[in-house]
Amino acid sequence: MPRPRFTLRRLFLAMAVAAVFFWAGQLIHSVVGSVVPTSAIAQLRPGMKAKEVKRLLGQPTSIDEGYWLYEKPMNPGWLGIGFNENGELVGYDHETVLP
Protein backbone atom coordinates (compact mmCIF):
# COMPACT_ATOMS: atom_id res chain seq x y z
CA MET A 1 0.00 0.00 0.00
CA PRO A 2 1.52 3.42 -0.98
CA ARG A 3 2.18 6.03 1.68
CA PRO A 4 -0.15 9.01 1.73
CA ARG A 5 1.28 11.94 -0.19
CA PHE A 6 0.28 14.53 2.39
CA THR A 7 0.87 13.70 6.00
CA LEU A 8 0.13 15.70 9.08
CA ARG A 9 3.87 16.00 9.68
CA ARG A 10 4.46 17.54 6.23
CA LEU A 11 1.57 19.92 6.70
CA PHE A 12 2.96 21.06 10.05
CA LEU A 13 6.43 21.51 8.53
CA ALA A 14 5.01 23.59 5.64
CA MET A 15 3.09 25.78 8.09
CA ALA A 16 6.19 26.27 10.24
CA VAL A 17 8.28 27.29 7.21
CA ALA A 18 5.56 29.74 6.10
CA ALA A 19 5.41 31.24 9.58
CA VAL A 20 9.19 31.74 9.66
CA PHE A 21 9.13 33.51 6.29
CA PHE A 22 6.23 35.71 7.40
CA TRP A 23 8.00 36.62 10.65
CA ALA A 24 11.26 37.36 8.81
CA GLY A 25 9.39 39.62 6.38
CA GLN A 26 7.80 41.54 9.23
CA LEU A 27 11.16 41.93 10.96
CA ILE A 28 12.85 43.19 7.82
CA HIS A 29 10.03 45.67 7.19
CA SER A 30 10.20 47.00 10.75
CA VAL A 31 13.95 47.53 10.45
CA VAL A 32 14.24 48.97 6.93
CA GLY A 33 10.69 50.19 6.28
CA SER A 34 9.68 53.79 6.68
CA VAL A 35 9.21 55.06 10.21
CA VAL A 36 6.06 56.80 8.94
CA PRO A 37 4.51 55.99 5.54
CA THR A 38 5.68 58.44 2.88
CA SER A 39 2.05 58.94 1.83
CA ALA A 40 1.35 60.32 5.32
CA ILE A 41 4.44 62.56 5.24
CA ALA A 42 3.23 63.98 1.90
CA GLN A 43 0.03 65.16 3.63
CA LEU A 44 1.87 67.36 6.13
CA ARG A 45 1.24 71.07 5.54
CA PRO A 46 2.58 74.16 7.31
CA GLY A 47 0.02 75.50 9.77
CA MET A 48 -1.49 72.12 10.65
CA LYS A 49 -2.39 71.85 14.31
CA ALA A 50 -0.63 69.31 16.51
CA LYS A 51 -3.90 67.37 16.90
CA GLU A 52 -4.18 66.99 13.12
CA VAL A 53 -0.59 65.78 12.87
CA LYS A 54 -1.12 63.26 15.67
CA ARG A 55 -4.31 62.00 14.00
CA LEU A 56 -2.41 61.55 10.72
CA LEU A 57 0.85 60.07 12.05
CA GLY A 58 0.02 58.66 15.47
CA GLN A 59 1.79 59.20 18.77
CA PRO A 60 5.40 60.43 18.38
CA THR A 61 8.25 58.54 19.98
CA SER A 62 9.29 61.65 21.90
CA ILE A 63 8.17 65.26 22.36
CA ASP A 64 10.61 67.99 23.33
CA GLU A 65 9.53 71.66 23.45
CA GLY A 66 7.78 71.99 20.12
CA TYR A 67 9.68 69.21 18.40
CA TRP A 68 8.24 65.75 17.79
CA LEU A 69 10.39 62.80 16.86
CA TYR A 70 9.20 59.57 15.26
CA GLU A 71 11.59 56.61 15.36
CA LYS A 72 11.48 52.80 15.27
CA PRO A 73 13.76 50.47 17.22
CA MET A 74 16.65 49.13 15.09
CA ASN A 75 15.67 51.47 12.21
CA PRO A 76 18.08 54.24 11.22
CA GLY A 77 15.26 56.29 9.68
CA TRP A 78 13.48 59.08 11.54
CA LEU A 79 10.95 61.90 11.16
CA GLY A 80 11.22 65.17 13.05
CA ILE A 81 8.41 67.73 13.16
CA GLY A 82 8.65 71.29 14.45
CA PHE A 83 5.79 73.34 15.89
CA ASN A 84 5.61 77.02 16.79
CA GLU A 85 4.36 78.42 20.11
CA ASN A 86 0.76 78.22 18.81
CA GLY A 87 1.06 74.49 18.19
CA GLU A 88 1.14 74.83 14.39
CA LEU A 89 3.45 72.82 12.17
CA VAL A 90 6.29 74.98 10.84
CA GLY A 91 8.42 72.30 9.21
CA TYR A 92 9.67 68.75 9.17
CA ASP A 93 12.67 66.73 8.14
CA HIS A 94 13.04 63.01 7.68
CA GLU A 95 15.36 60.26 6.59
CA THR A 96 14.14 56.91 5.39
CA VAL A 97 16.04 53.76 4.56
CA LEU A 98 13.74 52.99 1.63
CA PRO A 99 12.13 55.57 -0.66
PDB file of C-alpha atoms in Angstrom:
ATOM      1  CA  MET A   1       0.000   0.000   0.000  1.00  0.00           C
ATOM      2  CA  PRO A   2       1.524   3.418  -0.983  1.00  0.00           C
ATOM      3  CA  ARG A   3       2.178   6.032   1.684  1.00  0.00           C
ATOM      4  CA  PRO A   4      -0.154   9.009   1.731  1.00  0.00           C
ATOM      5  CA  ARG A   5       1.280  11.939  -0.190  1.00  0.00           C
ATOM      6  CA  PHE A   6       0.276  14.535   2.388  1.00  0.00           C
ATOM      7  CA  THR A   7       0.870  13.701   5.999  1.00  0.00           C
ATOM      8  CA  LEU A   8       0.131  15.704   9.080  1.00  0.00           C
ATOM      9  CA  ARG A   9       3.867  16.004   9.678  1.00  0.00           C
ATOM     10  CA  ARG A  10       4.461  17.539   6.233  1.00  0.00           C
ATOM     11  CA  LEU A  11       1.566  19.920   6.702  1.00  0.00           C
ATOM     12  CA  PHE A  12       2.963  21.055  10.053  1.00  0.00           C
ATOM     13  CA  LEU A  13       6.428  21.512   8.527  1.00  0.00           C
ATOM     14  CA  ALA A  14       5.006  23.587   5.641  1.00  0.00           C
ATOM     15  CA  MET A  15       3.088  25.780   8.091  1.00  0.00           C
ATOM     16  CA  ALA A  16       6.191  26.272  10.237  1.00  0.00           C
ATOM     17  CA  VAL A  17       8.277  27.291   7.214  1.00  0.00           C
ATOM     18  CA  ALA A  18       5.560  29.738   6.095  1.00  0.00           C
ATOM     19  CA  ALA A  19       5.413  31.244   9.583  1.00  0.00           C
ATOM     20  CA  VAL A  20       9.186  31.738   9.661  1.00  0.00           C
ATOM     21  CA  PHE A  21       9.132  33.514   6.287  1.00  0.00           C
ATOM     22  CA  PHE A  22       6.228  35.709   7.401  1.00  0.00           C
ATOM     23  CA  TRP A  23       7.999  36.620  10.655  1.00  0.00           C
ATOM     24  CA  ALA A  24      11.256  37.357   8.807  1.00  0.00           C
ATOM     25  CA  GLY A  25       9.393  39.621   6.384  1.00  0.00           C
ATOM     26  CA  GLN A  26       7.799  41.535   9.233  1.00  0.00           C
ATOM     27  CA  LEU A  27      11.156  41.925  10.965  1.00  0.00           C
ATOM     28  CA  ILE A  28      12.854  43.194   7.818  1.00  0.00           C
ATOM     29  CA  HIS A  29      10.034  45.671   7.190  1.00  0.00           C
ATOM     30  CA  SER A  30      10.205  47.000  10.747  1.00  0.00           C
ATOM     31  CA  VAL A  31      13.953  47.532  10.446  1.00  0.00           C
ATOM     32  CA  VAL A  32      14.236  48.970   6.933  1.00  0.00           C
ATOM     33  CA  GLY A  33      10.694  50.189   6.280  1.00  0.00           C
ATOM     34  CA  SER A  34       9.675  53.787   6.678  1.00  0.00           C
ATOM     35  CA  VAL A  35       9.208  55.062  10.205  1.00  0.00           C
ATOM     36  CA  VAL A  36       6.064  56.796   8.937  1.00  0.00           C
ATOM     37  CA  PRO A  37       4.509  55.987   5.543  1.00  0.00           C
ATOM     38  CA  THR A  38       5.683  58.435   2.876  1.00  0.00           C
ATOM     39  CA  SER A  39       2.054  58.937   1.833  1.00  0.00           C
ATOM     40  CA  ALA A  40       1.351  60.319   5.320  1.00  0.00           C
ATOM     41  CA  ILE A  41       4.443  62.561   5.235  1.00  0.00           C
ATOM     42  CA  ALA A  42       3.233  63.979   1.904  1.00  0.00           C
ATOM     43  CA  GLN A  43       0.025  65.158   3.629  1.00  0.00           C
ATOM     44  CA  LEU A  44       1.869  67.361   6.133  1.00  0.00           C
ATOM     45  CA  ARG A  45       1.244  71.069   5.540  1.00  0.00           C
ATOM     46  CA  PRO A  46       2.583  74.162   7.312  1.00  0.00           C
ATOM     47  CA  GLY A  47       0.025  75.505   9.765  1.00  0.00           C
ATOM     48  CA  MET A  48      -1.485  72.115  10.648  1.00  0.00           C
ATOM     49  CA  LYS A  49      -2.393  71.853  14.313  1.00  0.00           C
ATOM     50  CA  ALA A  50      -0.625  69.308  16.511  1.00  0.00           C
ATOM     51  CA  LYS A  51      -3.895  67.367  16.905  1.00  0.00           C
ATOM     52  CA  GLU A  52      -4.179  66.995  13.121  1.00  0.00           C
ATOM     53  CA  VAL A  53      -0.594  65.775  12.869  1.00  0.00           C
ATOM     54  CA  LYS A  54      -1.121  63.260  15.673  1.00  0.00           C
ATOM     55  CA  ARG A  55      -4.313  62.003  13.996  1.00  0.00           C
ATOM     56  CA  LEU A  56      -2.405  61.553  10.725  1.00  0.00           C
ATOM     57  CA  LEU A  57       0.850  60.068  12.047  1.00  0.00           C
ATOM     58  CA  GLY A  58       0.020  58.664  15.471  1.00  0.00           C
ATOM     59  CA  GLN A  59       1.794  59.198  18.769  1.00  0.00           C
ATOM     60  CA  PRO A  60       5.400  60.430  18.377  1.00  0.00           C
ATOM     61  CA  THR A  61       8.254  58.540  19.982  1.00  0.00           C
ATOM     62  CA  SER A  62       9.293  61.651  21.901  1.00  0.00           C
ATOM     63  CA  ILE A  63       8.173  65.260  22.362  1.00  0.00           C
ATOM     64  CA  ASP A  64      10.615  67.994  23.325  1.00  0.00           C
ATOM     65  CA  GLU A  65       9.533  71.663  23.450  1.00  0.00           C
ATOM     66  CA  GLY A  66       7.777  71.991  20.118  1.00  0.00           C
ATOM     67  CA  TYR A  67       9.685  69.208  18.397  1.00  0.00           C
ATOM     68  CA  TRP A  68       8.239  65.752  17.793  1.00  0.00           C
ATOM     69  CA  LEU A  69      10.394  62.800  16.862  1.00  0.00           C
ATOM     70  CA  TYR A  70       9.196  59.572  15.259  1.00  0.00           C
ATOM     71  CA  GLU A  71      11.595  56.610  15.360  1.00  0.00           C
ATOM     72  CA  LYS A  72      11.481  52.800  15.266  1.00  0.00           C
ATOM     73  CA  PRO A  73      13.759  50.468  17.222  1.00  0.00           C
ATOM     74  CA  MET A  74      16.649  49.135  15.092  1.00  0.00           C
ATOM     75  CA  ASN A  75      15.665  51.469  12.212  1.00  0.00           C
ATOM     76  CA  PRO A  76      18.084  54.239  11.224  1.00  0.00           C
ATOM     77  CA  GLY A  77      15.257  56.292   9.682  1.00  0.00           C
ATOM     78  CA  TRP A  78      13.482  59.082  11.535  1.00  0.00           C
ATOM     79  CA  LEU A  79      10.948  61.902  11.157  1.00  0.00           C
ATOM     80  CA  GLY A  80      11.220  65.174  13.055  1.00  0.00           C
ATOM     81  CA  ILE A  81       8.413  67.730  13.156  1.00  0.00           C
ATOM     82  CA  GLY A  82       8.651  71.286  14.452  1.00  0.00           C
ATOM     83  CA  PHE A  83       5.792  73.343  15.892  1.00  0.00           C
ATOM     84  CA  ASN A  84       5.609  77.024  16.786  1.00  0.00           C
ATOM     85  CA  GLU A  85       4.358  78.424  20.111  1.00  0.00           C
ATOM     86  CA  ASN A  86       0.756  78.217  18.808  1.00  0.00           C
ATOM     87  CA  GLY A  87       1.061  74.485  18.188  1.00  0.00           C
ATOM     88  CA  GLU A  88       1.138  74.834  14.392  1.00  0.00           C
ATOM     89  CA  LEU A  89       3.453  72.825  12.173  1.00  0.00           C
ATOM     90  CA  VAL A  90       6.289  74.980  10.837  1.00  0.00           C
ATOM     91  CA  GLY A  91       8.419  72.298   9.212  1.00  0.00           C
ATOM     92  CA  TYR A  92       9.666  68.747   9.170  1.00  0.00           C
ATOM     93  CA  ASP A  93      12.673  66.733   8.145  1.00  0.00           C
ATOM     94  CA  HIS A  94      13.042  63.010   7.678  1.00  0.00           C
ATOM     95  CA  GLU A  95      15.364  60.264   6.588  1.00  0.00           C
ATOM     96  CA  THR A  96      14.137  56.907   5.394  1.00  0.00           C
ATOM     97  CA  VAL A  97      16.044  53.759   4.558  1.00  0.00           C
ATOM     98  CA  LEU A  98      13.735  52.989   1.633  1.00  0.00           C
ATOM     99  CA  PRO A  99      12.134  55.567  -0.664  1.00  0.00           C
TER     100      PRO A  99
END
